[in-house]
Short mmCIF file of C-alpha atoms in Angstrom, two decimals:
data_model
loop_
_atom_site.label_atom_id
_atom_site.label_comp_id
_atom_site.label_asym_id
_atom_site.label_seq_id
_atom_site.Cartn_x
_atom_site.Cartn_y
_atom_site.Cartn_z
CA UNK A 1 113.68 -24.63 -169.58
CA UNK A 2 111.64 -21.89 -170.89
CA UNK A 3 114.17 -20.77 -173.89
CA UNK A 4 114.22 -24.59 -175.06
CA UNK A 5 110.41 -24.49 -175.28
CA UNK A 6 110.52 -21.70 -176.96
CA UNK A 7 112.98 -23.33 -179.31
CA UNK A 8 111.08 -26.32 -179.54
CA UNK A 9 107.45 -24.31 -180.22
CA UNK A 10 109.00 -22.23 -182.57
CA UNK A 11 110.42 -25.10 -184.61
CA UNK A 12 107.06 -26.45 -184.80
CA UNK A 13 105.87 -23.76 -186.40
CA UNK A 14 108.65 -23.63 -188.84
CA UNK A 15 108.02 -27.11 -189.96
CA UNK A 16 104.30 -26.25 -190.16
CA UNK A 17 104.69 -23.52 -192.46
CA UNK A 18 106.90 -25.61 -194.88
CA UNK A 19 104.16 -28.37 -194.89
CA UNK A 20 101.48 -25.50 -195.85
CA UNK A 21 103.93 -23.89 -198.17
CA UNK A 22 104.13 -27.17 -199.86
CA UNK A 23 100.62 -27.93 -200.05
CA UNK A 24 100.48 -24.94 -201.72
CA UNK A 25 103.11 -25.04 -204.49
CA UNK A 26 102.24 -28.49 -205.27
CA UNK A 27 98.39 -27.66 -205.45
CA UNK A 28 99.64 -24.55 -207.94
CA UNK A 29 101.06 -27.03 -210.07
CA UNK A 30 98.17 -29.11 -211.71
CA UNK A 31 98.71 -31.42 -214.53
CA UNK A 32 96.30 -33.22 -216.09
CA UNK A 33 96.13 -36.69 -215.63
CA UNK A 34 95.12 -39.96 -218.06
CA UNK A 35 92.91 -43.06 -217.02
CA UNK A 36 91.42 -45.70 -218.77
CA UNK A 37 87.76 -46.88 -218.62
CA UNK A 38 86.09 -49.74 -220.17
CA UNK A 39 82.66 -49.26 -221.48
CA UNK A 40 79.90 -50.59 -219.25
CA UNK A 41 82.18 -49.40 -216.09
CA UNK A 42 82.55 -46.19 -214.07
CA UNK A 43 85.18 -44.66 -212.54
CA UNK A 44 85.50 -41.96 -209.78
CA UNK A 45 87.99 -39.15 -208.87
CA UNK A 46 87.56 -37.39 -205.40
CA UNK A 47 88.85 -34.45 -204.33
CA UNK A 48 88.50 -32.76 -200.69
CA UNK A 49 87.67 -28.81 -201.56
CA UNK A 50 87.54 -25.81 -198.99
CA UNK A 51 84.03 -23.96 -198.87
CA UNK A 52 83.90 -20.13 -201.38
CA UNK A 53 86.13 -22.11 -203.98
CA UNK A 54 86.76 -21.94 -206.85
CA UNK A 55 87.09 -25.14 -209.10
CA UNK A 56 87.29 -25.82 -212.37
CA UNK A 57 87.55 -29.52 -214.70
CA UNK A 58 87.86 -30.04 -218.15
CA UNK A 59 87.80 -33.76 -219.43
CA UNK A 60 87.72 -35.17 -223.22
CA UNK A 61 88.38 -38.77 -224.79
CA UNK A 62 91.39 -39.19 -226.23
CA UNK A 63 91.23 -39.96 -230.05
CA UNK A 64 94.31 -42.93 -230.17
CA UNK A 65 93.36 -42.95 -234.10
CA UNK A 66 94.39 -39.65 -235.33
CA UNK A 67 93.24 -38.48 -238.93
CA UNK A 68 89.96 -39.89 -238.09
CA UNK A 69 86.57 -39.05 -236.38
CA UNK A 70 85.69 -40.90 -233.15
CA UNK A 71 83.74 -43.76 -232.98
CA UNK A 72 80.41 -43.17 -231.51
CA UNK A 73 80.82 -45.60 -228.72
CA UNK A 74 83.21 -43.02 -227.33
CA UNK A 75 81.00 -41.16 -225.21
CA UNK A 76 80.83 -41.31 -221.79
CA UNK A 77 78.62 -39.99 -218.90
CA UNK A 78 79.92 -37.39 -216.42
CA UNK A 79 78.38 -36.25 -213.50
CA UNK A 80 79.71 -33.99 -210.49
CA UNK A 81 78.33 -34.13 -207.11
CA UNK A 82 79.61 -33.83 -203.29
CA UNK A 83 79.03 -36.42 -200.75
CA UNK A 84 76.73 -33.90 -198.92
CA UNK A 85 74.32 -33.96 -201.44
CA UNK A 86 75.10 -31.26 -204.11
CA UNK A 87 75.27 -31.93 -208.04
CA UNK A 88 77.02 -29.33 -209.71
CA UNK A 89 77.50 -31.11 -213.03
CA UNK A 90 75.96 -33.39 -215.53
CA UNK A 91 76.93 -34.12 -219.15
CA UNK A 92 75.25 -37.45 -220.79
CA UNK A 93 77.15 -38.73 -223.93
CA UNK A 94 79.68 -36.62 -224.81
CA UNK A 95 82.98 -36.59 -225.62
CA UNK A 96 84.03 -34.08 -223.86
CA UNK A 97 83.04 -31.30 -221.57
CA UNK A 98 84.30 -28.67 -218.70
CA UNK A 99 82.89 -27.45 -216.01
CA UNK A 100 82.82 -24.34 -214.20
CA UNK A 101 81.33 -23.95 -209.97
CA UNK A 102 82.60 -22.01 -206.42
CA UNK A 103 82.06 -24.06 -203.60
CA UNK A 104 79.28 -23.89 -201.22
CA UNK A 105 80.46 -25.88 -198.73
CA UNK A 106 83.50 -27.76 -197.16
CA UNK A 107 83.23 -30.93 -198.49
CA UNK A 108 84.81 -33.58 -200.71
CA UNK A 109 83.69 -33.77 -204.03
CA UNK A 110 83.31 -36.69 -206.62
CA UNK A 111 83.60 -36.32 -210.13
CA UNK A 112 82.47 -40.24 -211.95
CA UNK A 113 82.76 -41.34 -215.64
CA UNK A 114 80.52 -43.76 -216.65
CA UNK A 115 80.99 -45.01 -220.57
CA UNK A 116 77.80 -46.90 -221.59
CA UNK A 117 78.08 -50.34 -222.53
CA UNK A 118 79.21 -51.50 -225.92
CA UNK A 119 79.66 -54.94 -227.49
CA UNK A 120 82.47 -55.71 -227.99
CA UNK A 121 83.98 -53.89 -225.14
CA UNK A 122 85.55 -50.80 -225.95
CA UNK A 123 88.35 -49.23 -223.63
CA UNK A 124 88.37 -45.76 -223.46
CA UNK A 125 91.73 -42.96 -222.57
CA UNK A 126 90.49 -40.28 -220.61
CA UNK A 127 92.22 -37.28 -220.05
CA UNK A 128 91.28 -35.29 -217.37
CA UNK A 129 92.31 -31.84 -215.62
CA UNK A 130 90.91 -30.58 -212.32
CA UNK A 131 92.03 -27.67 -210.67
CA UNK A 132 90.32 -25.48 -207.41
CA UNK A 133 91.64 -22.30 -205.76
CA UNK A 134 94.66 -20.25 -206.73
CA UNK A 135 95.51 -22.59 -209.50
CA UNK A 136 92.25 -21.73 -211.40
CA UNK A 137 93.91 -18.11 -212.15
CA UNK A 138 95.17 -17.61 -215.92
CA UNK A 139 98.15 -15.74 -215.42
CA UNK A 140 98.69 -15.21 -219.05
CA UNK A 141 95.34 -13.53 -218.78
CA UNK A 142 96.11 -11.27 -216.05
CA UNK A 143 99.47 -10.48 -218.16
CA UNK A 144 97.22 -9.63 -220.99
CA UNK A 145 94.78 -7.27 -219.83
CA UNK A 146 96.82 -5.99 -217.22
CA UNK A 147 100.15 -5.22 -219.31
CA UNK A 148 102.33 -5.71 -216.66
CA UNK A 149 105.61 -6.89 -216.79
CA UNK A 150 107.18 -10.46 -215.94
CA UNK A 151 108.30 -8.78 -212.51
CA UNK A 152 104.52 -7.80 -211.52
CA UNK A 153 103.34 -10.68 -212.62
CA UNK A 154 105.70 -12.91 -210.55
CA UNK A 155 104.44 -10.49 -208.01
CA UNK A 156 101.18 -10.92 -208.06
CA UNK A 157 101.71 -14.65 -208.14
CA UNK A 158 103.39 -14.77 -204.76
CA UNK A 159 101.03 -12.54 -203.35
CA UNK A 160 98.06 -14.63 -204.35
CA UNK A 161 100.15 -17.86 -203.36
CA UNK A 162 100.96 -16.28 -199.66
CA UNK A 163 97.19 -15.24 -199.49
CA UNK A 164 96.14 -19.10 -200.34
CA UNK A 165 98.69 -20.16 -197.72
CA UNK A 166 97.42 -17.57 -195.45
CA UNK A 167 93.59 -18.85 -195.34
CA UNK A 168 95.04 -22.60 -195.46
CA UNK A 169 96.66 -21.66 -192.18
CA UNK A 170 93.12 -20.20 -190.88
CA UNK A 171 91.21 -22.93 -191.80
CA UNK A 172 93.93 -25.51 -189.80
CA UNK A 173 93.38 -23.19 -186.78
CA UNK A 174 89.67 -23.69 -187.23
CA UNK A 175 89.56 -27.22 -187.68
CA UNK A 176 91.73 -27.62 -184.75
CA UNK A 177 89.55 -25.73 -182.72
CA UNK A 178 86.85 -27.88 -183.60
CA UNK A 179 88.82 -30.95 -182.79
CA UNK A 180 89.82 -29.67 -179.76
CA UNK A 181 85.77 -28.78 -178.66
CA UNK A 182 85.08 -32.35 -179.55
CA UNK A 183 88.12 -33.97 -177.56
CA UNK A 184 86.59 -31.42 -174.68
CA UNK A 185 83.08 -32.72 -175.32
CA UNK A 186 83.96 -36.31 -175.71
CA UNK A 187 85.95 -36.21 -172.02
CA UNK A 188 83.23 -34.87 -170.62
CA UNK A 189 80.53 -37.02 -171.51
CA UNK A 190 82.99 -40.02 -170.54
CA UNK A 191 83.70 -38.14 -167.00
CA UNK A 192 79.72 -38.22 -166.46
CA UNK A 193 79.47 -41.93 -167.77
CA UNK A 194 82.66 -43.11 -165.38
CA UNK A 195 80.48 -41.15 -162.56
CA UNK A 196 77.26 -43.12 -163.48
CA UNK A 197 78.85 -46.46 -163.69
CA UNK A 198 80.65 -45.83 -160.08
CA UNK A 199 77.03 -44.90 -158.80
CA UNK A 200 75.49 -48.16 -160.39
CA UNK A 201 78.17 -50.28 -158.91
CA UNK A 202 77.88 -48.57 -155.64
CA UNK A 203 74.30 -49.06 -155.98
CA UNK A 204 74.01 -52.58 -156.83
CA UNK A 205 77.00 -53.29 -153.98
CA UNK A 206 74.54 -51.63 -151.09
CA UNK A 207 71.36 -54.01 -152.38
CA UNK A 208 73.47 -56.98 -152.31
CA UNK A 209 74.77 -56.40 -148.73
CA UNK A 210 71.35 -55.50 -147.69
CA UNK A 211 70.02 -58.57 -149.03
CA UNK A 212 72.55 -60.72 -147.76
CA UNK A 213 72.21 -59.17 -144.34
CA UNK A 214 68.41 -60.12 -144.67
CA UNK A 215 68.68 -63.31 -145.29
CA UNK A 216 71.21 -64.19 -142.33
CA UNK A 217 68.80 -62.17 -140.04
CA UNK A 218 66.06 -64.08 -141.18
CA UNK A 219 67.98 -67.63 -140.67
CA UNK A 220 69.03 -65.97 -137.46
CA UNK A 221 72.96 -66.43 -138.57
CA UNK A 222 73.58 -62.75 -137.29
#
């Protein structure tokens, strides 16, 4: 019995660090994405980000008329906030824009496009990159300045990728912790309320008995 648990636990943990591992590879691998947005409408991306982060975005309208200038309805609004109450970006009218912050919290953060209205209505192609943690690195950079060969560099990659995996782990343990506290917290309160609500009924029980018994005594029935 106790080598099959230890079997079974030790799968667990197997298929655990896959699912991390392949948060992490896929999080490594950002591409930027394209959305449309109609002037006079807004649009939001969200994006749940660990606290002592480091994130970066870079966003500009796509010109679909190439040789030429863009219009100047083309400008849009952009603002970057958390739903804790942070703001960490804004950029009125422009056509395009980055932005650069580390995390101060654990929190999930909303970055909205807003393209002022226009008449006629105008639709606008967005393209959009957002990237936090390890995949804010610029490896060619490192390669650069660093002159180390492919092999380091590959190196240093995996070492950076097993440290991100390594705090993602961590932070599961913590956040399970603090899901177990509340499941811990939660039964207790409802052990106390269970205990209350027998008391009540065993309460109420004894002053209808003692009433009834009352009024028979009284009518002489007993």
């Amino acid at each position: 019995m106790a080598l099959s648990q230890i079997l079974i636990k030790g799968q667990r943990i197997k298929m655990m660090f896959l699912l991390i591992l392949s948060i992490v590879v896929l999080s490594i691998n950002v591409e930027s994405i394209q959305f449309e947005l109609q002037t006079g409408q807004s649009k939001c991306m969200a994006e749940e980000i660990k606290k002592d982060c480091m994130t970066v975005g870079k966003y500009h309208i796509v010109n679909q008329t190439q040789g030429y200038p863009l219009h100047d309805s083309h400008k849009v609004t952009v603002r970057v906030t958390s739903t804790r109450g942070g703001n960490y970006h804004y950029s009125d009218n422009v056509a395009e824009g980055n932005f650069v912050f580390h995390t101060e919290e654990e929190a999930e953060y909303l970055t909205c496009f807003y393209a002022p209205d226009h008449k006629p209505p105008v639709t606008l192609t967005i393209e959009f990159e957002w990237k936090s943690g390890i995949a804010t690195k610029d490896w060619s950079t490192v390669a650069k300045k660093g002159s180390v060969e492919l092999m380091e560099l590959e190196l240093k990659k995996m070492f950076d990728m097993v440290q991100s995996l390594h705090d993602e782990m961590v932070h599961l343990r913590a956040r399970e912790e603090e899901v177990q506290e509340l499941n811990i917290a939660t039964t207790s309160k409802m052990a106390w309320l269970s205990f209350l609500s027998l008391g009540i009924c065993i309460s109420v029980a004894g002053l209808q008995f003692w009433h009834l018994k009352s009024y028979f005594e009284k009518k002489k029935l007993i």
